[in-house]
Structure formats: C-alpha cells, structure tokens
XYZ file of C-alpha atoms in Angstrom:
659
model
C 0.000 0.000 0.000
C 1.268 3.389 -1.001
C 1.876 6.203 1.491
C -1.026 8.236 0.122
C -3.437 5.363 0.748
C -2.274 5.054 4.356
C -2.796 8.740 4.834
C -6.342 8.502 3.478
C -7.158 5.573 5.757
C -5.797 7.429 8.797
C -7.935 10.471 8.000
C -10.978 8.282 7.575
C -10.386 6.698 10.996
C -10.064 10.167 12.638
C -13.259 11.377 11.002
C -15.092 8.296 12.223
C -13.888 8.793 15.816
C -14.811 12.502 15.715
C -18.272 11.650 14.415
C -18.755 9.163 17.204
C -17.701 11.729 19.820
C -19.973 14.442 18.405
C -22.847 11.991 18.175
C -22.346 10.953 21.789
C -22.351 14.578 22.949
C -25.476 15.350 20.983
C -27.139 12.238 22.368
C -26.239 13.239 25.945
C -27.542 16.765 25.353
C -30.764 15.458 23.853
C -31.195 12.983 26.722
C -30.393 15.777 29.256
C -32.884 18.101 27.617
C -35.635 15.507 27.695
C -34.683 14.561 31.302
C -34.869 18.268 32.225
C -38.293 18.422 30.578
C -39.333 15.400 32.613
C -38.078 16.865 35.954
C -38.982 20.561 35.553
C -42.480 22.012 35.991
C -43.427 24.964 33.838
C -45.646 27.903 34.798
C -47.171 30.561 32.579
C -47.371 33.938 34.309
C -50.213 36.137 33.027
C -49.652 39.808 33.887
C -52.501 42.364 34.084
C -53.631 45.085 33.363
C -53.122 45.152 29.597
C -50.801 48.192 29.850
C -48.338 45.991 31.750
C -48.722 42.831 29.647
C -46.490 43.775 26.737
C -43.772 45.409 28.850
C -43.658 42.977 31.754
C -40.403 41.519 33.048
C -39.814 38.371 35.147
C -36.816 37.258 37.244
C -36.142 34.464 39.753
C -34.902 35.931 43.036
C -34.817 32.728 45.084
C -35.072 28.948 44.540
C -34.270 26.447 41.752
C -35.868 27.876 38.614
C -35.212 29.429 35.227
C -37.168 31.642 32.815
C -37.341 30.714 29.136
C -39.322 33.092 26.966
C -42.570 33.775 28.919
C -42.456 30.570 30.946
C -40.976 29.837 34.358
C -39.538 26.397 35.108
C -39.060 25.126 38.664
C -37.059 22.060 39.681
C -38.973 20.393 42.543
C -39.072 23.205 45.099
C -40.471 26.665 45.953
C -39.217 29.594 43.919
C -39.661 33.353 44.387
C -40.389 35.339 41.254
C -40.151 39.132 40.755
C -42.903 40.405 38.406
C -42.908 43.993 37.166
C -43.455 46.483 34.366
C -42.581 50.131 33.724
C -44.785 52.538 35.768
C -46.065 49.621 37.871
C -45.064 48.418 41.319
C -42.949 45.246 41.200
C -44.490 42.311 43.117
C -42.769 39.350 44.759
C -44.538 36.065 43.888
C -43.965 32.763 45.748
C -44.594 29.708 43.515
C -45.076 26.275 45.111
C -44.942 22.885 43.331
C -48.696 22.323 43.726
C -49.663 25.751 42.252
C -51.600 25.692 38.926
C -49.573 25.958 35.712
C -51.100 29.345 34.829
C -50.698 32.111 37.418
C -52.353 35.525 37.113
C -50.660 38.616 38.598
C -52.351 42.044 38.728
C -49.829 44.852 39.074
C -50.625 48.104 40.813
C -49.708 51.334 38.991
C -46.861 53.297 40.551
C -48.267 56.305 42.505
C -47.875 59.946 41.689
C -47.185 62.707 44.222
C -49.352 65.687 45.175
C -47.556 68.670 46.765
C -49.740 71.657 47.778
C -49.008 74.599 50.088
C -50.724 77.788 51.244
C -47.597 79.600 52.393
C -49.551 80.816 55.468
C -47.400 79.122 58.130
C -50.632 78.205 59.893
C -50.742 75.067 62.050
C -54.557 74.952 61.751
C -54.873 74.379 57.995
C -56.955 71.255 57.230
C -56.532 69.296 53.976
C -59.262 67.007 52.630
C -58.997 64.592 49.691
C -62.356 63.289 48.465
C -63.917 64.643 51.716
C -61.472 62.722 53.936
C -59.200 64.725 56.285
C -55.649 63.636 55.429
C -53.407 66.331 56.914
C -53.276 69.369 59.230
C -50.614 71.980 58.532
C -49.261 74.440 56.000
C -48.142 71.910 53.340
C -49.814 68.775 51.945
C -47.547 66.036 50.544
C -49.367 62.830 49.546
C -48.557 59.826 47.350
C -51.673 58.924 45.336
C -52.703 56.282 42.824
C -53.222 57.599 39.306
C -56.659 59.184 38.977
C -58.744 62.302 39.587
C -59.194 63.783 43.085
C -61.147 66.585 44.753
C -58.932 68.547 47.173
C -60.361 70.994 49.735
C -58.345 73.213 52.067
C -59.857 74.869 55.144
C -58.397 77.361 57.637
C -60.513 79.100 60.289
C -59.290 82.550 59.211
C -59.837 82.043 55.440
C -62.515 81.144 52.925
C -62.488 77.418 52.032
C -60.902 76.526 48.645
C -61.686 73.455 46.520
C -59.911 72.202 43.370
C -59.801 69.155 41.077
C -56.453 67.408 40.592
C -55.460 64.640 38.155
C -52.492 62.412 39.060
C -50.515 60.281 36.610
C -48.185 57.435 37.509
C -44.807 58.712 38.744
C -45.978 62.275 38.133
C -45.532 65.080 40.716
C -48.228 67.784 40.858
C -47.038 70.878 42.761
C -48.935 74.114 43.400
C -49.051 77.036 45.851
C -52.637 77.996 46.714
C -53.848 81.493 47.568
C -56.570 81.666 50.260
C -58.932 84.608 50.744
C -59.261 86.227 54.181
C -62.697 86.336 55.810
C -64.283 89.805 56.116
C -66.741 90.581 58.925
C -67.860 92.850 61.791
C -66.805 93.039 65.443
C -69.670 94.233 67.652
C -68.997 95.523 71.195
C -71.751 96.433 73.733
C -71.397 97.394 77.403
C -73.327 98.253 80.531
C -73.127 101.174 81.174
C -72.985 102.376 77.564
C -70.544 104.986 76.324
C -67.410 103.113 77.384
C -64.241 103.678 75.328
C -63.188 100.699 73.179
C -59.682 99.782 72.027
C -59.004 96.947 69.593
C -55.364 95.863 69.331
C -54.362 99.034 71.248
C -56.156 101.304 68.742
C -59.108 103.346 70.040
C -62.101 102.730 67.763
C -65.001 104.508 69.533
C -67.486 104.032 72.358
C -70.099 101.399 73.034
C -72.230 100.287 71.368
C -69.992 99.957 68.315
C -69.508 97.823 65.181
C -66.085 97.629 63.504
C -65.314 96.124 60.111
C -62.394 93.735 60.298
C -60.610 90.929 58.502
C -60.258 87.469 59.990
C -57.817 87.165 62.849
C -57.263 87.419 66.614
C -58.080 90.699 68.416
C -57.387 92.072 71.915
C -60.204 94.228 73.295
C -60.153 96.861 76.091
C -63.326 98.520 77.423
C -63.099 101.340 79.991
C -65.163 104.136 81.448
C -64.830 106.457 84.432
C -65.585 104.862 87.822
C -65.358 101.312 86.505
C -62.617 98.746 86.285
C -60.770 98.285 82.996
C -62.094 95.223 81.166
C -59.804 93.218 78.870
C -60.815 90.369 76.590
C -59.757 88.614 73.396
C -61.830 87.358 70.480
C -61.387 85.836 67.039
C -63.053 86.657 63.708
C -63.185 83.399 61.764
C -64.977 81.800 58.839
C -67.295 80.092 61.375
C -67.868 83.338 63.311
C -67.578 86.296 60.959
C -69.559 88.586 63.283
C -68.219 88.110 66.834
C -70.428 89.986 69.325
C -69.630 90.773 72.953
C -71.804 92.381 75.658
C -69.835 93.351 78.763
C -71.085 94.189 82.276
C -68.486 96.569 83.659
C -67.612 96.391 87.350
C -67.319 99.525 89.475
C -63.808 100.343 90.619
C -62.765 98.333 93.674
C -62.169 99.455 97.193
C -59.201 98.321 99.307
C -59.531 96.403 102.594
C -56.444 96.107 104.807
C -56.930 93.206 107.222
C -54.884 92.485 110.347
C -55.830 89.603 112.629
C -54.817 88.088 115.955
C -53.875 85.302 116.059
C -52.511 85.818 112.575
C -52.529 82.190 111.387
C -56.283 81.723 111.106
C -58.419 81.413 107.977
C -59.837 84.538 106.323
C -62.910 83.958 104.150
C -64.569 86.718 102.116
C -67.808 85.931 100.300
C -67.234 82.206 100.857
C -63.717 82.176 99.391
C -60.498 81.812 101.401
C -58.075 84.704 100.812
C -54.670 85.770 102.089
C -54.389 88.332 104.888
C -53.201 91.822 104.077
C -54.364 94.178 101.316
C -57.453 92.891 99.498
C -59.257 94.451 96.529
C -63.069 94.271 96.752
C -65.846 95.420 94.431
C -67.244 98.787 95.532
C -70.866 99.586 96.383
C -71.528 95.959 97.311
C -71.991 94.096 100.620
C -69.197 91.627 101.455
C -69.269 88.953 104.182
C -65.980 88.751 106.075
C -65.353 85.630 108.207
C -62.229 84.888 110.260
C -61.780 81.632 112.171
C -59.184 79.488 113.857
C -59.396 76.275 115.844
C -59.647 76.997 119.548
C -61.217 80.459 119.110
C -64.696 81.861 118.631
C -65.152 82.840 114.953
C -65.570 86.491 113.869
C -67.923 87.603 111.092
C -69.013 91.014 109.737
C -70.613 92.693 106.697
C -68.611 95.433 104.969
C -69.258 97.791 102.036
C -66.636 99.985 100.307
C -67.062 102.985 98.029
C -65.063 103.163 94.767
C -61.408 103.796 95.521
C -61.937 103.671 99.324
C -59.202 102.171 101.538
C -60.272 100.778 104.908
C -58.294 99.156 107.749
C -59.955 96.143 109.395
C -58.562 94.790 112.700
C -59.757 91.408 114.021
C -59.029 89.922 117.477
C -60.403 86.426 118.200
C -61.421 85.257 121.684
C -60.171 81.817 122.862
C -62.793 79.053 123.222
C -62.353 76.617 126.123
C -64.360 73.445 126.770
C -64.818 71.113 129.762
C -63.543 67.551 129.257
C -64.022 64.321 131.248
C -62.280 61.033 130.366
C -62.956 57.755 132.227
C -61.002 54.523 131.617
C -62.025 51.095 132.900
C -59.950 49.320 134.101
C -57.588 52.026 135.310
C -55.385 52.942 132.382
C -52.966 55.691 131.348
C -54.609 58.670 129.632
C -52.522 60.786 127.275
C -53.719 63.875 125.426
C -51.657 65.041 122.472
C -48.860 62.719 123.597
C -48.765 63.993 127.206
C -49.742 61.786 130.157
C -52.531 63.576 132.077
C -53.805 60.909 134.427
C -54.561 57.275 135.200
C -58.104 55.955 135.373
C -59.821 59.330 134.863
C -59.211 62.948 133.864
C -61.252 66.146 134.180
C -60.131 69.551 132.955
C -60.496 72.372 130.457
C -59.003 72.234 126.986
C -58.878 74.604 123.995
C -61.633 73.902 121.477
C -59.300 72.307 118.932
C -58.824 68.722 117.782
C -56.986 66.667 120.401
C -55.616 63.144 120.108
C -56.521 61.002 123.124
C -54.937 57.607 123.829
C -56.011 55.258 126.614
C -53.575 52.390 127.173
C -52.764 49.631 129.618
C -50.381 46.692 129.356
C -52.185 43.571 128.135
C -55.092 45.555 126.603
C -55.821 46.956 123.149
C -55.164 50.701 123.269
C -58.048 52.993 122.357
C -57.429 56.163 120.341
C -60.052 58.883 120.073
C -60.235 62.330 118.521
C -61.697 64.985 120.817
C -62.839 68.512 119.984
C -64.108 70.336 123.122
C -66.858 72.953 122.945
C -67.733 75.839 125.254
C -71.418 74.946 124.901
C -71.299 71.392 126.283
C -69.277 68.875 128.304
C -67.104 66.606 126.138
C -66.952 63.115 127.658
C -65.101 59.916 126.745
C -65.965 56.737 128.663
C -63.905 53.727 127.562
C -63.841 50.086 128.644
C -60.596 48.527 127.478
C -60.552 44.979 126.148
C -57.591 42.672 126.107
C -56.055 42.167 122.706
C -57.518 38.658 122.713
C -61.059 39.856 123.536
C -60.783 42.688 121.016
C -59.966 40.261 118.242
C -62.929 38.108 119.258
C -65.183 41.176 119.191
C -63.884 41.933 115.690
C -64.887 38.452 114.598
C -61.324 37.321 113.913
C -60.760 33.551 114.322
C -58.530 32.140 117.036
C -55.076 31.459 115.676
C -55.236 27.927 117.078
C -58.330 27.368 114.905
C -56.463 28.442 111.784
C -53.757 25.784 112.338
C -56.246 23.077 113.274
C -55.964 22.938 117.080
C -59.406 21.987 118.466
C -60.009 23.305 121.997
C -62.727 22.175 124.446
C -63.820 24.082 127.567
C -64.150 22.372 130.962
C -65.547 23.414 134.343
C -63.561 21.139 136.658
C -64.840 19.908 139.996
C -63.130 19.054 143.275
C -61.382 15.646 143.332
C -58.346 13.830 144.727
C -55.163 14.020 142.695
C -53.013 10.867 142.943
C -54.097 7.382 143.916
C -55.427 5.736 147.083
C -53.138 3.393 148.996
C -55.061 0.290 147.854
C -54.957 1.020 144.105
C -53.289 -1.822 142.247
C -49.977 -0.777 140.712
C -49.762 2.360 142.853
C -46.337 3.959 143.287
C -45.104 5.995 146.247
C -44.922 9.270 144.251
C -48.720 9.294 143.608
C -49.644 11.475 146.594
C -53.320 11.976 147.302
C -53.944 15.731 147.194
C -57.415 17.313 147.457
C -57.775 19.838 144.617
C -60.337 22.537 143.751
C -60.643 24.619 140.565
C -61.859 28.228 140.587
C -61.363 28.806 136.871
C -62.677 27.178 133.772
C -60.033 25.958 131.359
C -59.694 25.230 127.652
C -57.821 22.018 126.748
C -56.772 20.861 123.271
C -58.694 17.721 122.311
C -55.679 16.251 120.503
C -51.976 16.074 121.122
C -50.111 18.789 119.168
C -49.089 17.478 115.747
C -45.847 17.866 113.843
C -47.643 20.000 111.239
C -49.042 22.345 113.910
C -45.665 22.635 115.659
C -44.077 23.380 112.261
C -45.702 26.839 112.294
C -43.496 27.587 115.320
C -40.447 25.557 114.286
C -40.127 25.232 110.465
C -37.719 22.292 110.813
C -40.536 20.045 112.073
C -42.203 17.572 109.711
C -45.529 18.347 108.060
C -47.568 15.375 109.306
C -50.515 14.534 111.587
C -48.296 12.450 113.892
C -47.844 13.910 117.394
C -44.772 16.093 117.834
C -42.122 14.331 119.940
C -38.473 14.826 120.836
C -39.212 18.288 122.250
C -38.166 19.397 125.717
C -40.551 20.755 128.339
C -38.990 24.185 127.687
C -39.698 23.835 123.929
C -43.341 23.001 124.650
C -43.683 25.985 127.016
C -42.173 28.371 124.428
C -44.606 27.001 121.810
C -47.415 27.962 124.204
C -45.988 31.481 124.590
C -45.748 31.779 120.800
C -49.430 30.852 120.446
C -50.288 33.521 123.028
C -48.406 36.132 121.017
C -50.335 35.189 117.845
C -53.629 35.862 119.632
C -52.635 38.921 121.652
C -52.670 37.098 124.997
C -50.124 37.860 127.713
C -47.655 34.957 127.842
C -48.077 32.533 130.730
C -44.397 31.635 130.929
C -41.689 34.172 131.760
C -38.944 33.749 129.174
C -35.394 34.970 129.541
C -33.095 34.380 126.580
C -35.052 31.297 125.523
C -35.355 29.721 128.972
C -38.516 29.637 131.099
C -37.722 31.100 134.528
C -41.212 31.566 135.992
C -44.926 31.985 135.307
C -47.582 34.706 135.294
C -50.374 32.926 137.191
C -52.926 35.612 136.230
C -52.297 35.190 132.513
C -54.920 33.651 130.265
C -52.250 32.788 127.743
C -51.591 29.292 126.460
C -49.762 26.859 128.708
C -49.347 23.165 129.399
C -52.177 21.505 131.373
C -51.428 21.141 135.066
C -51.074 17.609 136.430
C -54.300 18.159 138.359
C -56.172 19.230 135.185
C -54.751 16.365 133.162
C -55.620 13.746 135.783
C -59.122 15.192 136.326
C -59.750 14.867 132.591
C -58.385 11.304 132.510
C -60.321 9.859 135.458
C -63.089 12.235 136.600
C -64.594 14.150 133.662
C -68.053 12.870 132.611
C -67.762 10.094 135.215
C -69.927 9.401 138.288
C -66.810 8.482 140.278
C -63.089 8.634 139.675
C -61.775 5.750 137.553
C -58.397 4.035 137.607
C -57.856 4.143 133.853
C -59.080 6.642 131.251
C -61.458 3.946 129.924
C -62.750 2.948 133.382
C -61.622 0.902 136.375
C -61.602 -2.594 134.825
C -58.293 -3.996 133.619
C -59.539 -5.250 130.258
C -58.672 -2.650 127.626
C -61.622 -2.104 125.286
C -60.843 -2.496 121.590
C -59.814 0.761 119.893
C -58.995 2.529 123.169
C -55.547 3.757 122.200
C -52.052 3.127 120.889
C -50.042 0.977 123.349
C -47.325 -1.718 123.231
C -49.567 -4.403 121.728
C -48.752 -7.898 120.461
C -47.015 -6.403 117.394
C -43.957 -5.628 119.608
C -43.770 -9.141 121.032
C -40.115 -10.195 120.961
C -38.806 -6.639 120.546
C -39.469 -5.468 124.122
C -39.981 -7.187 127.467
C -43.469 -5.973 128.362
C -46.458 -5.852 126.023
C -50.232 -6.106 126.326
C -51.369 -9.607 125.452
C -54.411 -10.098 123.269
C -54.472 -6.388 122.327
C -53.844 -5.072 118.810
C -54.110 -1.421 117.892
C -52.718 -1.550 114.336
C -49.653 0.629 114.978
C -46.093 -0.278 115.945
C -44.922 3.328 116.438
C -46.858 6.587 116.847
C -50.262 6.951 115.188
C -51.779 10.069 113.601
C -53.619 11.980 116.334
C -57.302 11.117 116.559
C -56.835 7.597 115.121
C -58.756 6.151 118.082
C -62.125 7.073 119.497
C -62.387 9.933 121.995
C -62.722 9.196 125.701
C -65.665 10.230 127.877
C -64.345 13.825 128.101
C -64.158 14.067 124.296
C -60.358 13.951 124.317
C -58.211 11.844 122.000
C -55.093 9.812 122.880
C -55.279 10.736 126.593
C -54.498 7.086 127.391
C -51.749 6.362 124.860
C -49.936 7.179 121.613
C -47.361 9.451 123.338
C -46.936 10.447 126.960
C -47.476 14.157 127.630
C -45.576 16.944 129.331
C -47.668 18.742 131.942
C -46.954 22.062 133.597
C -45.776 20.831 137.028
C -42.260 20.477 138.333
C -41.597 16.918 139.521
C -41.169 16.472 143.271
C -40.885 13.284 145.297
C -42.118 15.073 148.439
C -45.809 15.499 149.180
C -47.085 19.056 149.580
C -48.375 20.478 152.877
C -51.820 19.309 153.988
C -54.922 21.164 152.864
C -57.068 21.652 149.790
C -55.137 23.108 146.871
C -56.967 25.634 144.661
C -55.865 25.915 141.023
C -52.888 23.766 141.941
C -49.789 24.347 139.769
C -47.677 21.694 141.504
C -44.317 22.095 143.184
C -42.576 25.445 142.766
C -39.266 23.809 141.825
C -37.774 20.453 140.925
C -35.126 18.627 138.959
C -37.435 18.000 135.995
C -41.098 18.003 135.044
C -43.999 15.588 135.321
C -44.957 13.379 132.372
C -48.460 11.875 132.313
C -50.152 9.113 130.346
C -49.118 5.940 128.557
C -47.531 5.711 125.113
C -47.008 3.292 122.245
C -44.198 1.580 124.222
C -46.279 1.144 127.411
C -46.777 -2.597 127.953
C -47.937 -2.736 131.585
C -51.377 -1.795 132.893
C -49.874 0.077 135.834
C -48.374 2.608 133.383
C -51.800 3.281 131.861
C -53.413 4.388 135.129
C -54.562 8.027 135.270
C -52.536 8.612 138.471
C -49.307 7.259 136.973
C -46.609 9.952 136.841
C -42.996 10.006 135.727
C -40.022 12.359 135.961
C -38.389 13.581 132.734
C -35.862 16.313 132.060
C -34.970 15.629 128.414
C -36.745 15.267 125.095
C -37.892 11.764 124.139
C -39.431 10.049 121.122
C -42.258 8.853 123.425
C -43.152 12.291 124.898
C -45.347 14.951 123.279
C -47.850 17.433 124.733
C -51.254 19.089 124.472
C -52.085 22.692 125.432
C -54.412 24.544 127.794
C -55.407 28.047 128.887
C -57.719 29.599 131.454
C -61.110 30.921 130.363
C-alpha cells in the first residue's frame, strides 16, 4: 500500500472517531434536555392590566428555577419570582410545586405625588382629599394612585378653597394655593354704655360699636370712668364672621387692709379663702368677712366699700375653752396630744381644737379617740378597754389555734383527789393523794399537738398529723408562749433568753395543762366516780382505746399487752382512736405528755389546793399518760406519773389556757 493510501485511511479513521464523539455529545444533550423536561415544571405567568402585559419583566430571586421566553420552570421546590413592568409596582410572587400551571398577577400602577401649600405658616390648615381629612398643617404632601381627586383646604381665618387634581403614575403635581381672608364685623356692647373701646391698642369709639375687620385674633379693652378696665380677646373666623360681645363693667374696687390676731387663722370673704393683708373688693356691694381658727370663737361682719376707698380692718379672736371628762375602765394611762394627764380618769379644760386622746394599759388593746371640746357642752369619753384577745374576738377574727387546726374544748372542773389511794393496784409511792379545787374554767386541746401544727413555730418540724415528739418541756412551754403572742394574749411563761424562769399565774395565755387538770380529765370528767384508767376501772382494755405496746412488739421489748392489737407499731396520727368520755383523743396512749408541774418526790403540805400548779421547783417536770411503748397496765393508770428532764421520742404534749 502506497503512502497516500495510508494517509487517506488514517484520516478516515479520525473522522469516524470525531463523528462518534460528536454523536455521543449530541445524544447526551438530547437525553439531558428531555430529562430536564421530565423533571422541571413549567408555569405561565399572566400579567394584568393590559398596559403591563407587553412590557412585563420576570426574574427568579430565590429557589431552583429558570425563565425561558414567557415561561418559568421550577425544579422540585419553591421559587420566588419578581414580576414587574414600567410605571407599575414590582411584586414578589412565591410559587409552590402544587400551584396551577397558569398564574395571574395584577400589578398596581406606581403612585404619583401631590404637593400643595398655602404659604400661610398656619398650624390649623386642614386638607381634605375626596372629603377625607388627610393632613393638618401648612403643606400637603401625599402619594396617590393615578386618577382624579377633589382637594379641599380649610383654615378658620380664610374662605375654604376646593380644586380638582389629576395624578398620573410617577408624576408630581405641585402648586401654591392662595386663600382669601374672611371679612366681617366686630360688635362691642357694654353696661353702662358709652365706654371707650380699644381693639389691638387702637381706640375705635365708644359702646355700642360695630367695627369692620378681617379674619384674625383681636385684643379688646373697654373702659369708662368709675369702673374697672375690662380686657378680653376674640377671634373673627370663617365660622364666626360677626363676633359679638356684651360686657357688664364692674365699678372700681375698694381696698380692705386686714390684720388679725392670732394671725394664722383662715380669712374667708364671700365664701372664698383669701390671704391676709391688702385685698381688693368690688365697691358699692356688701361683702361677708369671716375669720376663724381652731380653739377660738369665729368672727364675722358685713362690709361695704365705696369706689377707691381704703379701709383698715382689725380682728381679734377670743379663745374658746371646753370642759372635758375622760374615764377609763380598768384604770389605764390617759394621754392627750402625747402627754400623760392621768390614770383611770381625767377632768379639765381644753382649747376647742382637735386633740388626740390615747387610753392604754399593758395587756389591753389601746383605744385612740379624737376629741374637739366645745364651750357649749361637756365633752366626755368613757372607755372600757378589752384585752387584745377579747378585742380580736369582738372583731370576729378567728382564734389562731383554729387556723392551724388545734381543736379546743372548755371544761368546768370539779373538786377531786389528785393521785391514787393506797389500795390502788400498781400504785407507786410518788402518787400522793392531794385534794384539789378549781376556781377557773379551762380550755384544753382535744388532741396532742401534731408535727404540722408545731411546724408553724419551728419550720424544721415535719408536716404530718403524727404527734410532735423529741421536744423538751422548755420547747413546749415556748410554743405555748408563741401561740399567746399570735392571739394577743399575755404569755403565761416568763422567758429569759429562751429559757422559762417563771410563770404569770394571772395570765390567760396558752400553757401546758397542770397535772391536776390532766388527771381530772383522765379519770373524773363525765364520770360518776373517779376511775383508775381513762377507759374505766376494769383492767380489760376495750378495743380501739388507744395506741399501746400491743402484740405487734412481742419479741422486741420485754413488756407488752397480750391479746391487744391497735394496728400501729410506732406513733399513730392523732385522733386515730375514738375519743374518751371527756371528748379527748389519745389521753391514754400514743405518746406520753408533758404537763406544767415540776416533779417532786415530796408530798405538799396538807390542805385543799386551789388551782394547783404543783411544786414550785424540781429537777425536771412531770410526764403523764401511757404511750405506744407502754406494755404494763400500771403505766396506763390516770394517776401514773414520771419524771423527765430531756426530750424523748415517746413524749409529746397538748395545750391549755384559762377561760
């Protein structure tokens, strides 16, 4: 084969390869185009009005989309399209995949601008467009849609002006308007007639008078001999082109020079308070002059001045004194205006002014009264003081113990023997027989104090209905004092730095029950005769009587009550068992209870004890009643008493107070 043939064959091979490459590219482009047609969704955007149709323009501002000719193509997502035309406002159009293929858009014409001014520099110019107030001021500047408008301008000093205006798109219409002043008459009348008239400092004649004038504001002066100068202002406006005034002139005033003693009273002339000194009054007229001050008789007089007259007027008030009697029951301190004037009663004379009276006595609600004595009668205050506690009751306020759920019952206790007789089974040597009488009624809480109730006094306590335990006798006494403070009662226990050092036996404040009260409740209340146990004198414990060491503690402690089950191993919520004959709960068990008395192993002197508070001193205090660990009948007797000087998980308390 010749060289030329080889060259021809090589060229043929190159042409074939090139054709294959070009064909492949064309095929890919055709396949891509048809794939694009398959994936893309097309939308036709129809733009109105007709003026915008031929000149519209479209552009994609956000999202996967393209514009080809008049169609928009989106690739599977939302696109944002900008649609506009010359002299029209461009709109932003959001297209979603599920929108119809033809979308209609109505473009709004671009606004024109209206600029009008009066050049009057008036803040009261009102501009109306098509009868709608659109602006107040000298110049109107409004953007308006193309169209025809009726513009009206109003100003109170000028004739209204109305004009028609046509606005084209993007056009600015500017014009300065000339308003016409209002012409009218100012009419001035006076009584008496013949008074000189000045308008804006220019004398124009005498009344009655009419003066031609243009619109505007005018200052008027009217004056005649023997009368006060009268000044006024008026306006001639479009709404009032004929302002008319009729003036009643006042005669010239006289002068009253007032001096008064004391000089800090109140001066009233014709019912109006005025300052002392030189006072101008209308002449030829009666005036009522009144001068008064607390603690003095008032002064009053009629006075009449001639025109231009000056008259001195001297006033001296006479003191007013009243008789006063104040009686306080019981005897209490009486203070008047902060000064102590007596105890129990006061009689005297006081100035006839307002006085502040306070009647006070320790332990009672103070009474404050306002007193204004009078020379014409005796002023008397007769007060019976109430204790703070009784005052709150009279005001209908609830007892604080009620608000925290402490239920109190009142008892009138009768004479009985504290302690136990020598033949009582289980008796111990410290149960002295002591005859006791009660001269006072007492309130006793029906339940032992709970943890939740004690928590109001000591926030660290639990919030439960179990009885509070692990508190000392001193803690219990301070809780009682705290309750007294809440109700305005004098505390029963004398407290020094947190320690009880004595008692106030006359106090009706809260306290612990005495041993005598506690034992009377446990064995004598609502009973024909004293009983050994709170439930009676028989040794069999009735079911549901109380919380003791029952068979549930068998094996965990030495003594327990056989054949008795109360359902609780430890303490029970107060009131879990039925009340005893006195209406009290848990008097027989649950927890033992602190009582008021010091513990003493020596019997007191012979004789009947009245309102017996126990020994005056001792190494600890008496604890009464059984508890959930009590497993022997002897410990459940009403006369049973123990010594304790520390807090214990088996000791709680209930509260009491005298009626």
